[in-house]
Coordinates of C-alpha atoms and ligand atoms in Angstrom, one line a residue:
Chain W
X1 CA -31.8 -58.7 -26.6
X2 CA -34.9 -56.8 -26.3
X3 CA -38.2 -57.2 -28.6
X4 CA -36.9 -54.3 -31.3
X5 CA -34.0 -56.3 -31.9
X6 CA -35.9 -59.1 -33.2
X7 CA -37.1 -56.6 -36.3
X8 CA -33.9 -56.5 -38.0
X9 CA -33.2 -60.0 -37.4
X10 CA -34.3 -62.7 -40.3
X11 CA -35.5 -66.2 -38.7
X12 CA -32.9 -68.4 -38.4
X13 CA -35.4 -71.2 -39.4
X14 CA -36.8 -69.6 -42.5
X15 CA -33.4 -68.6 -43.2
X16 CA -31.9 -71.8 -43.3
X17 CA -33.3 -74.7 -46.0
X18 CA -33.8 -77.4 -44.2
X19 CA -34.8 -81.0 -46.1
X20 CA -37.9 -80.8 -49.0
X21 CA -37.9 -77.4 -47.9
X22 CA -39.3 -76.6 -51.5
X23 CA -42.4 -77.7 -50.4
X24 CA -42.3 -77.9 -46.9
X25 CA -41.4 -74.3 -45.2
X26 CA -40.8 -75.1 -41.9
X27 CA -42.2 -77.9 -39.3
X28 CA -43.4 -76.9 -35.9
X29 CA -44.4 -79.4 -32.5
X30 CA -46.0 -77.3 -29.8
X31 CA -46.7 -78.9 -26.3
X32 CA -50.1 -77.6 -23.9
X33 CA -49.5 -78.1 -20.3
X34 CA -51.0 -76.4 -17.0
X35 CA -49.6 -76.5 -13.9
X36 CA -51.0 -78.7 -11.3
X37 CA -53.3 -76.9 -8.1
X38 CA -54.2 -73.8 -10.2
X39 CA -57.3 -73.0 -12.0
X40 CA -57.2 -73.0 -15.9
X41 CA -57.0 -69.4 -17.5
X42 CA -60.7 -68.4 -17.3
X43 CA -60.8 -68.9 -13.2
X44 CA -57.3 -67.6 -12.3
X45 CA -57.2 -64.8 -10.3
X46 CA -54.6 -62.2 -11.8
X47 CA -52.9 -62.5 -8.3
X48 CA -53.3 -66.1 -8.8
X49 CA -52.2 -65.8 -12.5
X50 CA -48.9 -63.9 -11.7
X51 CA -48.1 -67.0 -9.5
X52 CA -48.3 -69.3 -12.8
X53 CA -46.1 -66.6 -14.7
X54 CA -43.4 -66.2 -11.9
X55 CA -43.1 -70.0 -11.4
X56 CA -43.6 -71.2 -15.2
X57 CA -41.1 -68.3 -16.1
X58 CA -38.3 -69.5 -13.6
X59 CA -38.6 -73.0 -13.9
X60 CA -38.5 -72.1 -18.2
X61 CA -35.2 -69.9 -17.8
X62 CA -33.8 -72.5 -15.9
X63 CA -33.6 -75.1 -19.2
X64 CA -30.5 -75.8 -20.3
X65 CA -29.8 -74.6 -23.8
X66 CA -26.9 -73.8 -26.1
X67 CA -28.7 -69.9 -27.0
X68 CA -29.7 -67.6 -24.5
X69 CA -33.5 -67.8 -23.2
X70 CA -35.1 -64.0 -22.6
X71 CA -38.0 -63.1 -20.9
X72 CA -40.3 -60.7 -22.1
X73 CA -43.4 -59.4 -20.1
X74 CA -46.2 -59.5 -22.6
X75 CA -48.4 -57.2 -20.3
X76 CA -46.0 -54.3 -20.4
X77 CA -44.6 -54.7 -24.2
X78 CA -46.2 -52.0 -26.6
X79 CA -49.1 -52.7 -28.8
X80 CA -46.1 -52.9 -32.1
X81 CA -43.9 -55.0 -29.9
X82 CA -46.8 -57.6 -29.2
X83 CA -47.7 -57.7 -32.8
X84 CA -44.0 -58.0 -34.0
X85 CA -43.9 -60.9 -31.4
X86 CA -47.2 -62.3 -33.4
X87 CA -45.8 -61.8 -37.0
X88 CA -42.6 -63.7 -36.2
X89 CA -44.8 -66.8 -34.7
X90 CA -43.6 -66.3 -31.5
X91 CA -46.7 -65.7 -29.5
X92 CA -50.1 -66.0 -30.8
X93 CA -52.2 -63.3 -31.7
X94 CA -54.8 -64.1 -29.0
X95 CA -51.8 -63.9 -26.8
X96 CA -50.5 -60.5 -28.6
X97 CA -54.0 -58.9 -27.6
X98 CA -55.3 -60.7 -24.4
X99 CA -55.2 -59.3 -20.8
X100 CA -53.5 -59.8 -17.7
X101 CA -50.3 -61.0 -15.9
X102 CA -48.5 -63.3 -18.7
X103 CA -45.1 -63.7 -21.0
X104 CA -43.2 -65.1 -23.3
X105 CA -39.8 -66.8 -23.3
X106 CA -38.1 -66.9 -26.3
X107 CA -34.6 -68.6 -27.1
X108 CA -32.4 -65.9 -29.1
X109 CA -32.3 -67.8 -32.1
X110 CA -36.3 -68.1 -32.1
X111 CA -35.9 -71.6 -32.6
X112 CA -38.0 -71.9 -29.1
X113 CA -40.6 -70.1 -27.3
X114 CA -43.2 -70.4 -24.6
X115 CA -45.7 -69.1 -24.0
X116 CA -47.0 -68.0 -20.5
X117 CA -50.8 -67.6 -19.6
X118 CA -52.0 -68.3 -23.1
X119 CA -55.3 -70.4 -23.4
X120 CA -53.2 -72.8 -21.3
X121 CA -50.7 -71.6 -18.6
X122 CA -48.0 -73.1 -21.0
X123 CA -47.3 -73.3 -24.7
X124 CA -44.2 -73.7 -25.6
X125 CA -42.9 -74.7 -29.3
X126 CA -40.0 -75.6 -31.2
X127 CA -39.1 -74.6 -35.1
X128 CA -37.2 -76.0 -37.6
X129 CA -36.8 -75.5 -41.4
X130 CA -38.2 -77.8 -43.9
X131 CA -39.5 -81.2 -42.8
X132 CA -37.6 -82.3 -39.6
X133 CA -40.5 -82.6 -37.1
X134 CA -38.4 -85.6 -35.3
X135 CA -35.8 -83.3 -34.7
X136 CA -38.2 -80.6 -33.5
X137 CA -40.1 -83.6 -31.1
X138 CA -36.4 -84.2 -29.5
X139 CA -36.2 -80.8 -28.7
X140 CA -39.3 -80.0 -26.9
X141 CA -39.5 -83.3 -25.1
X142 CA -35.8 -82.3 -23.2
X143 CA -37.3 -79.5 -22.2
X144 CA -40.8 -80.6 -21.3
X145 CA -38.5 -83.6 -19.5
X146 CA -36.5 -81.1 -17.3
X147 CA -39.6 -78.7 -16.7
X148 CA -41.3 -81.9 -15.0
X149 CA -38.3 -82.0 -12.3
X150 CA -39.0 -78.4 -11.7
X151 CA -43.0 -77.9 -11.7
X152 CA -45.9 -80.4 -11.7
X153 CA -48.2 -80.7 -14.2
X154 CA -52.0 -81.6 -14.0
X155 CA -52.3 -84.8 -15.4
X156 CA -55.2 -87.3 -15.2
X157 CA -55.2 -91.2 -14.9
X158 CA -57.4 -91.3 -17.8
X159 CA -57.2 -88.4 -19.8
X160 CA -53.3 -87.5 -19.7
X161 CA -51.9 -83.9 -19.5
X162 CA -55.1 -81.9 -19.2
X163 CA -55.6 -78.7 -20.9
X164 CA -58.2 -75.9 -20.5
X165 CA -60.3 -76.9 -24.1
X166 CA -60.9 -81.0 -24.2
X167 CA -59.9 -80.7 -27.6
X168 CA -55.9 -80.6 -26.9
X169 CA -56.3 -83.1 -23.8
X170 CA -53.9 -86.2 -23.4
X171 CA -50.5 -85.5 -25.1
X172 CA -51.3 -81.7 -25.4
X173 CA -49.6 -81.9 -28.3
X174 CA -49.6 -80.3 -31.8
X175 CA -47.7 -80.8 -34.8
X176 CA -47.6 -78.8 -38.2
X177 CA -46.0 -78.1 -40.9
X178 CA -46.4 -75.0 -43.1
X179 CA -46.6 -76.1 -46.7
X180 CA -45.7 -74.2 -50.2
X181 CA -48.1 -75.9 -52.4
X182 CA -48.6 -74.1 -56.2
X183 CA -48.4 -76.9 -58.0
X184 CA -51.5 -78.4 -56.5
X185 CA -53.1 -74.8 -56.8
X186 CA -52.5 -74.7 -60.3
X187 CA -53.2 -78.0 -61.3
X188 CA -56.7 -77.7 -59.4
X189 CA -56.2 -80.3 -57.0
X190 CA -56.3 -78.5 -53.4
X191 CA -59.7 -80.3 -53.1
X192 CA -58.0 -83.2 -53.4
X193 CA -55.5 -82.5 -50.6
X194 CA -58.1 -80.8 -48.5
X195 CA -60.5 -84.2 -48.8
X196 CA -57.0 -86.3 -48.1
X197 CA -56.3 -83.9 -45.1
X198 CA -59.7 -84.3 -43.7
X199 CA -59.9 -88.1 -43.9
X200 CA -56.8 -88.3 -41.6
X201 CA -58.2 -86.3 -38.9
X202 CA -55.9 -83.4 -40.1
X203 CA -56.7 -79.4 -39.6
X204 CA -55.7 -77.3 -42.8
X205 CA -55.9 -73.6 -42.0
X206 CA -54.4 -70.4 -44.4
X207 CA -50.9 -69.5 -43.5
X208 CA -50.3 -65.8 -43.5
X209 CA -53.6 -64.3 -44.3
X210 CA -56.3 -63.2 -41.6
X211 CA -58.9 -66.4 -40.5
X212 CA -58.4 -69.5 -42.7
X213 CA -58.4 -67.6 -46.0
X214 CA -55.3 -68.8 -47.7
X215 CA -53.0 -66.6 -49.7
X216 CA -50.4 -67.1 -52.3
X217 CA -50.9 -71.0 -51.6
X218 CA -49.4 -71.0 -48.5
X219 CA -51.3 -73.5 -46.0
X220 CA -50.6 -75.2 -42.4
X221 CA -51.5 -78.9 -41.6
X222 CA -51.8 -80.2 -38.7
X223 CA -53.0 -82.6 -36.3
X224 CA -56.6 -82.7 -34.8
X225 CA -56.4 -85.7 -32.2
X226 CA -54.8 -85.6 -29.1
X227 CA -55.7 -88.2 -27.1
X228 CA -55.6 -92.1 -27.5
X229 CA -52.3 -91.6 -29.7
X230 CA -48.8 -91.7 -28.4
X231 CA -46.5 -88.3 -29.2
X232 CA -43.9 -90.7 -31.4
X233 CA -46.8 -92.1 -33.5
X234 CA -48.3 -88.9 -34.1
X235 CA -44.9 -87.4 -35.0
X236 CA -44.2 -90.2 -36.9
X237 CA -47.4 -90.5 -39.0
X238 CA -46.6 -87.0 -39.9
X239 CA -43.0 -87.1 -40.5
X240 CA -42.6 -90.8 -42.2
X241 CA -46.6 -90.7 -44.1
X242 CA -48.5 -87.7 -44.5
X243 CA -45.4 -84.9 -45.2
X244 CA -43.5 -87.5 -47.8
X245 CA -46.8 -87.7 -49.5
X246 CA -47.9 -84.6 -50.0
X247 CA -44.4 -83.4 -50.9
X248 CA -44.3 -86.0 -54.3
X249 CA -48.0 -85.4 -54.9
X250 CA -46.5 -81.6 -54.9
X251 CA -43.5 -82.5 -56.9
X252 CA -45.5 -84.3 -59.5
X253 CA -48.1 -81.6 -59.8
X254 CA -45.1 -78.9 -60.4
X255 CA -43.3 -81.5 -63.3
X256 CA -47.1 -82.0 -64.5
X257 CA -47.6 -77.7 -64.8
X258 CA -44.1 -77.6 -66.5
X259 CA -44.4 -80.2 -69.1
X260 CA -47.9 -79.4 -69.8
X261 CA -47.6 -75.6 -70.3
X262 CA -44.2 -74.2 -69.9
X263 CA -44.6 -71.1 -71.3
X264 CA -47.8 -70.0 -68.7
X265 CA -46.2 -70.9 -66.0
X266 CA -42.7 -69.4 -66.8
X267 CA -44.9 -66.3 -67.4
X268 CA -46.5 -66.3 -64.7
X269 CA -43.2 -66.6 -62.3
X270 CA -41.4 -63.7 -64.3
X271 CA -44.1 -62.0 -64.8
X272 CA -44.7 -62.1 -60.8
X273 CA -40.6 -61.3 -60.5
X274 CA -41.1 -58.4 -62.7
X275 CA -43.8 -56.6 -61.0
X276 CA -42.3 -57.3 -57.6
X277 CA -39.3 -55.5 -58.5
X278 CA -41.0 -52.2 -59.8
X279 CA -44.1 -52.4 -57.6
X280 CA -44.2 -48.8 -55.8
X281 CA -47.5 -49.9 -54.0
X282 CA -48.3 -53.2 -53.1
X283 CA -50.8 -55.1 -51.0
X284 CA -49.8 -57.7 -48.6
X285 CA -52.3 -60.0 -50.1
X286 CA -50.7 -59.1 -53.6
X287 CA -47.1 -59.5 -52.3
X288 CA -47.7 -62.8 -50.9
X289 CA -49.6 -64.0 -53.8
X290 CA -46.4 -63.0 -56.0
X291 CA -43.7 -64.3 -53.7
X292 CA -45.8 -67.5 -54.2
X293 CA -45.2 -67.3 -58.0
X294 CA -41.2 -66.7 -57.4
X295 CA -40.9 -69.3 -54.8
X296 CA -41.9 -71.8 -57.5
X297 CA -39.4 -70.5 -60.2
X298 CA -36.6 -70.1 -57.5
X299 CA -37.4 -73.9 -56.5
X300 CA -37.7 -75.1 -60.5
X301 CA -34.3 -73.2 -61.0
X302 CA -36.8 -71.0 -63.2
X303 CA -35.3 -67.8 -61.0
X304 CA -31.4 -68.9 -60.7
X305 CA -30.2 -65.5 -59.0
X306 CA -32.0 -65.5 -56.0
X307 CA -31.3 -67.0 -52.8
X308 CA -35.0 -68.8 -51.2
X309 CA -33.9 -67.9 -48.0
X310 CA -34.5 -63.7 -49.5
X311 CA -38.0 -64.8 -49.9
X312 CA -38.8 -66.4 -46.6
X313 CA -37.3 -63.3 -44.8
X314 CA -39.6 -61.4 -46.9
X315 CA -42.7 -63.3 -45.7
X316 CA -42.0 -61.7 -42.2
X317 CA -40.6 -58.1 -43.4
X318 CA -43.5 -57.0 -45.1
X319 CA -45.9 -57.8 -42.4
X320 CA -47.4 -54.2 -40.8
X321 CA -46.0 -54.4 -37.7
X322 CA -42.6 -55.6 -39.1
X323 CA -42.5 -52.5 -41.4
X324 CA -43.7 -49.8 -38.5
X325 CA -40.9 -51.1 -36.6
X326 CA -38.7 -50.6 -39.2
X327 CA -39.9 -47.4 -40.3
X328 CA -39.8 -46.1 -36.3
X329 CA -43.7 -45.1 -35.7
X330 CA -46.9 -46.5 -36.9
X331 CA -47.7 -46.3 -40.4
X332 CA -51.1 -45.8 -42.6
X333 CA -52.4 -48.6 -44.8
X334 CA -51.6 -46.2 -47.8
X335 CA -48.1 -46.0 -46.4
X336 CA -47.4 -49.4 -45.5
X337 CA -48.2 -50.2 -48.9
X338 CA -45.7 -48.1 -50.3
X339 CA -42.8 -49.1 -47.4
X340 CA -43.2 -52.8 -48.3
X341 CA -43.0 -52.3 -52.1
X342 CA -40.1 -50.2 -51.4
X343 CA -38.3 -53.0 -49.4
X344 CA -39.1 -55.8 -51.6
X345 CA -37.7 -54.0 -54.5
X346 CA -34.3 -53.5 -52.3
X347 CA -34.3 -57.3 -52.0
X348 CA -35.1 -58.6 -55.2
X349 CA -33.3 -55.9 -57.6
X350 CA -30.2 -57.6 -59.5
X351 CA -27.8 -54.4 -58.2
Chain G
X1 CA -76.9 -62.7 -44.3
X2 CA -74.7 -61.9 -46.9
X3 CA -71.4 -63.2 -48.3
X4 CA -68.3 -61.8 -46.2
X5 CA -66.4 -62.1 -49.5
X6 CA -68.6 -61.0 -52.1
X7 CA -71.0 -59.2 -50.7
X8 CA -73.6 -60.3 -53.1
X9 CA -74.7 -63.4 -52.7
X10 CA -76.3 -64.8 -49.2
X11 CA -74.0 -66.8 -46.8
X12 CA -75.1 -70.5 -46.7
X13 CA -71.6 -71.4 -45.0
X14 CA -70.8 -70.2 -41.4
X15 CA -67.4 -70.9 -39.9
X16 CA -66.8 -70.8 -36.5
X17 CA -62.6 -71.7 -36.4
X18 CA -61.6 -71.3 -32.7
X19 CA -57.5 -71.2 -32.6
X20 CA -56.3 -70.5 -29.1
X21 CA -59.3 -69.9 -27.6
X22 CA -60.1 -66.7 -30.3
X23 CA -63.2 -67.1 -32.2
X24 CA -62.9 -66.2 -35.8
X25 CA -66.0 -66.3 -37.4
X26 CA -66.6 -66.9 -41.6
X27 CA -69.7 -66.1 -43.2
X28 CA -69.6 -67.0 -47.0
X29 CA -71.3 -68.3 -50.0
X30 CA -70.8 -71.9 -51.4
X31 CA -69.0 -70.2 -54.3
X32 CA -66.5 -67.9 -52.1
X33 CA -66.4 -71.0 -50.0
X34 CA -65.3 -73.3 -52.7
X35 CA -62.4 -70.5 -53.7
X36 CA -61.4 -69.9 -50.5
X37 CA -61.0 -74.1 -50.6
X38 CA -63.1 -74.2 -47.0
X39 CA -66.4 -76.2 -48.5
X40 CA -64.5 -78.9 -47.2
X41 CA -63.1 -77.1 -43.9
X42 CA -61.4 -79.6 -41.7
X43 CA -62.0 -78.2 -38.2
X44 CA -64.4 -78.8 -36.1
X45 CA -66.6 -76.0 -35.6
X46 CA -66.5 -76.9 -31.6
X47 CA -69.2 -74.6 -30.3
X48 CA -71.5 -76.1 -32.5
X49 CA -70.6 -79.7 -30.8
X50 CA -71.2 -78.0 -27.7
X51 CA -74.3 -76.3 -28.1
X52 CA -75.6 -79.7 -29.7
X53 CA -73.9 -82.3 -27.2
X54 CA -74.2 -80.1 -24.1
X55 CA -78.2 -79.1 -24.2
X56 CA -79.2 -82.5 -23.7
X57 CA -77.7 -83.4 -20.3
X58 CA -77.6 -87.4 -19.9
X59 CA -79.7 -86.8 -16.5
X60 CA -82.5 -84.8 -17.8
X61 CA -83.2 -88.1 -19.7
X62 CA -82.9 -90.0 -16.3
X63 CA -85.6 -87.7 -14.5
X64 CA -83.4 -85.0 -12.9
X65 CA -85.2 -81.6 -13.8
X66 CA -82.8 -79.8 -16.2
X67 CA -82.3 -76.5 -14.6
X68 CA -80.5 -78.5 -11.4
X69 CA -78.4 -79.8 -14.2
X70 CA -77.5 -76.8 -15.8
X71 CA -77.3 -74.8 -12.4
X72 CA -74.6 -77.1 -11.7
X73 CA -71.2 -75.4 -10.7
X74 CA -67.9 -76.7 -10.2
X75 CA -67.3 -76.2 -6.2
X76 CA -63.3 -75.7 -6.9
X77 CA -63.8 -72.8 -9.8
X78 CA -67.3 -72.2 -10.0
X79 CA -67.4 -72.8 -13.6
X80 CA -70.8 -74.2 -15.1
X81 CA -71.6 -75.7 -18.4
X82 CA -73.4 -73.0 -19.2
X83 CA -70.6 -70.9 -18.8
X84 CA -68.4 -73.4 -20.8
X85 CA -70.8 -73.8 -23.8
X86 CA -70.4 -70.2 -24.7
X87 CA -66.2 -69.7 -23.7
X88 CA -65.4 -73.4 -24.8
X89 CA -62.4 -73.3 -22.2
X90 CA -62.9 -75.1 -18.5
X91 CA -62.4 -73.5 -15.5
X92 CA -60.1 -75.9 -13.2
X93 CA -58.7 -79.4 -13.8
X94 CA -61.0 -80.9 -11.7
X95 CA -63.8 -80.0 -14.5
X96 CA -63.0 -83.1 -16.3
X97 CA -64.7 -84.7 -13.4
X98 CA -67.2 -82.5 -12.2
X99 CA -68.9 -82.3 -15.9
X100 CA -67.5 -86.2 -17.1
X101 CA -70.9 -87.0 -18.5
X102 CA -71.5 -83.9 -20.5
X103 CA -67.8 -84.0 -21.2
X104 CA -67.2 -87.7 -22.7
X105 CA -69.1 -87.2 -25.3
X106 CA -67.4 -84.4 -26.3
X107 CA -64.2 -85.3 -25.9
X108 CA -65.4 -88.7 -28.2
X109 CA -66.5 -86.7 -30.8
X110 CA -63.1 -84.5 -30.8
X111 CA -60.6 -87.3 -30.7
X112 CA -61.5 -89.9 -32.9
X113 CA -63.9 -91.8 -30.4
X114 CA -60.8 -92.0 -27.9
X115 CA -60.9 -91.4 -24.5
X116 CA -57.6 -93.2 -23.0
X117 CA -54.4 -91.3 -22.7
X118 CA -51.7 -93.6 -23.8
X119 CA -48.8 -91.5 -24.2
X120 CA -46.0 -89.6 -22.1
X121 CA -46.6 -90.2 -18.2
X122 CA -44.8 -87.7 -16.1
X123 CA -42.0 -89.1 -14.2
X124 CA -43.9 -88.4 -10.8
X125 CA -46.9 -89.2 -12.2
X126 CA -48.0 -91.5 -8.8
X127 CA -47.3 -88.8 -6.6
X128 CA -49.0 -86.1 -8.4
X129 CA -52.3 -88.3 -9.3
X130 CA -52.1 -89.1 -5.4
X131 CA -52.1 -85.9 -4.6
X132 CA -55.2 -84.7 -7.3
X133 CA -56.8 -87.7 -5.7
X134 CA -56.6 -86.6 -2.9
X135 CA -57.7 -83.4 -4.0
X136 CA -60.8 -84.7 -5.9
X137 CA -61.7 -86.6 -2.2
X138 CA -61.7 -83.2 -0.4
X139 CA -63.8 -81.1 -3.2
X140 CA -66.5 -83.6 -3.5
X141 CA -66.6 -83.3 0.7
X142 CA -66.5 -79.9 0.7
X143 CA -69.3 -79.9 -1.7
X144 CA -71.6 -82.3 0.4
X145 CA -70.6 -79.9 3.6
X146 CA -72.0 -77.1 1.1
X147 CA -74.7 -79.1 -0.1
X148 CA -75.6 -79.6 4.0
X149 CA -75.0 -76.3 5.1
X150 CA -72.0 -77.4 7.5
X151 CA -70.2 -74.2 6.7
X152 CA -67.8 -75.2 9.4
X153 CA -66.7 -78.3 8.1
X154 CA -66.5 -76.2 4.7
X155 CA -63.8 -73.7 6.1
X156 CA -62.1 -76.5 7.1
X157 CA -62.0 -78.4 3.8
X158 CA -60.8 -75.3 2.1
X159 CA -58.4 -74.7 4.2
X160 CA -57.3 -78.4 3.7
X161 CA -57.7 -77.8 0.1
X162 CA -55.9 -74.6 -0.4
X163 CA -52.8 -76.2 1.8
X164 CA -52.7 -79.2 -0.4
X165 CA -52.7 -77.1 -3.9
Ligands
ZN401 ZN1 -69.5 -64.9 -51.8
ZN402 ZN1 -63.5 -76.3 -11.7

């Protein structure tokens, strides 16, 4: 498998619809660890730093798994590769654009990777569609598990696994979900989740769009705290409290905008569906704000002939350096523009 | 300083969001703000905690001139506080112990007034926190050698220290 590969292919986990996946996209638990007897990232020595990468990438590839693990060498990817690599989640963008010795090992149906010399000499994280963050907690805790017979990690009596920023120490860990929420949008009652959100210590950022600006009400929760709490109760609090909570309030806020005003809603979903298929320019800020609008009628059975999973793989297609990839050399704004209007008609046109 | 968003009206709302150690900074106006659903922005803006929490060291209170504190290095990375306040990432494990009272209250404010890990222990935990113990004994000797100018003790520590890492 090498890096281009990975344009063509969709996410298995935003292929696949995993459970309240009409609200919840897809659940993520990503685990900070540095290796014991080495400086943090901002004192490591590139000689010192391609030590970390050599060891951290052997003792990685050596993790059992039922899908192949590749290495990729983020120092001597391309520019388009490293972003492609960003767009799919795979490596951060800080990661996509930093400097020195460091890497990325991805399992070949992206449902894992791990990152190498990050802000941290390890990040690694597992993916799963819709809401199954226990499932995504067993995961990385076998590999975390067998990586501990392999390297050691610096840990402190008091303050756990330690990590180059105090705010990830203890558990290093991080859980989130990436949520689909219109109805609250339209219903005017995002303040409401964002006040919720905050009061449990939770981090709400913008999923798609640059900063924390979100578009086409696509948002990622996630946890703050990392020390003082156990792994299992954090998962847990997510998985059993917060997610179920926000999916109903969801669910009723949706049944509330359908009962309330069918007829602006439907108009706005078709509407949405209709200038998505005949679009022969179109933003990514526009797009996503569209696919937003579909998503709901696909979800309501509003839109009954297309397949969510269409949509999800759209999300990541129509990203710029998914579309220069596909289109084979870098493209202009202007022309990126036209590319992705051009694709998302292919998908979503009835022939 | 005007609105990022609007460009008309000035910015009374300034984000810092620090993901991975990037710093993406929002400039906006309470009514962008309010659209963009971040009046009510969840993260901790953490340089902000820093600058605040960090310029008052604990010791300047107790007498110790400030500019010792704030000269301060750690002797296993060299990194300072100074230094941190501005990256927000620490140099070396051994930071957490080297800068514990500027730290803690950091780290209090950050995590819900914890400071106790109580979760996963590595399986080897007691030989690896040995071994850092053992590595915190040394630093803190090869500082005082430092500190005394007994440069051959030093070498010798390092050495000691470099061997045990
Ligand atoms: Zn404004
Ligand atoms: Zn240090």
């Amino acid at each position: 498998m090498n890096i281009r590969d990975l344009s063509k292919q969709p996410s298995p986990w935003l292929q696949e619809s995993g459970p309240a996946s009409d609200v919840v996209i897809s659940s993520r638990i990503r685990l900070a660890r540095n290796l014991a007897g080495y400086e943090f990232k901002p004192c490591l020595t590139p000689s010192r730093q391609q030590e970390v990468l050599d060891t951290l990438k052997t003792a990685l590839l050596s993790v059992p798994a039922d899908e192949p693990l590749f290495f990729f060498n983020i120092e001597e990817a391309s520019a388009l590769e490293r972003e492609l690599l960003a767009e799919r989640y795979l490596i951060s963008l800080p990661h996509a654009r930093g400097e020195g010795p460091r890497g990325v090992v991805i399992a070949q149906n992206e449902y894992f990777s791990a990152m190498i010399n990050e802000e941290d000499h390890l990040r690694m994280q597992v993916f799963a569609s819709g809401q199954q963050l226990e499932k995504c907690f067993e995961h990385i805790s076998r590999v975390d598990n067998h990586l501990e017979t392999k390297v050691q990690f610096a840990f402190h009596p008091r303050y756990g696994y330690l990590t180059a920023c105090p705010t990830n120490l203890g558990t290093g860990i991080r859980v989130s979900v990436m949520l689909h929420l219109p109805g609250l949008k339209m219903t005017g009652q995002t303040e409401k989740f964002f006040n919720a959100a905050r009061d449990c210590n939770l981090a709400v950022r913008g999923l798609f769009g640059e900063g924390s600006e979100a578009v086409g009400d696509f948002y990622q929760l996630s946890n703050q705290v990392t020390l003082g709490v156990t792994e299992q109760e954090i998962v847990q609090n997510f998985s059993r409290n917060i997610v179920p909570k926000i999916v109903e309030y969801e669910q009723v806020a949706r049944q509330r905008l359908f009962e309330d005003n069918p007829e602006a809603v439907e108009d706005k979903i078709h509407r949405s569906l209709a200038i998505l298929r005949s679009a022969r320019l179109i933003s990514s800020q526009e797009a996503l704000i569209l696919l937003s609008h579909v998503r709901l009628g696909i979800h309501t059975g509003r839109i009954p002939d297309i397949p969510i999973s269409k949509i999800n793989e759209l999300f990541l297609h129509i990203q710029p350096a998914h579309l220069q990839m596909q289109a084979g050399r870098t493209l202009s704004p202007d022309h990126r523009d036209i590319l992705r209007a051009q694709i998302i008609r292919t998908a979503l046109c009835p022939n | 300083m005007l609105c990022q968003s609007c460009k008309t009206q000035t910015a009374t709302i300034h984000l810092t969001e620090i993901t991975n150690g990037h710093r993406v900074e929002t400039h906006l106006c309470q009514a962008c703000a309010q659209k963009q659903g971040l009046a009510i922005q969840t993260q901790i803006p953490l340089n902000e905690l820093l600058s605040t929490l960090l310029s008052v060291p604990p010791e300047a209170a107790a007498g110790t001139p400030p500019s010792l504190q704030e000269q301060k290095a750690c002797p296993s990375c060299g990194m300072t506080l100074q230094r941190f306040s501005k990256e927000t990432l620490l140099g070396c494990p051994q930071d957490y112990d080297v800068f514990e009272k500027n730290l803690l209250p950091l780290i209090l404010r950050t995590q819900n007034d914890r400071s106790e890990h109580c979760g996963k222990v590595p399986a080897d935990a007691g030989r690896v926190q040995e071994k850092q113990m053992r590595l915190a004994q040394l630093r803190r000797k090869l500082e005082e050698a430092v500190r005394r100018e007994q440069y051959e003790t030093a070498a010798r520590l390092r050495d000691e220290i470099r061997k045990l890492q």
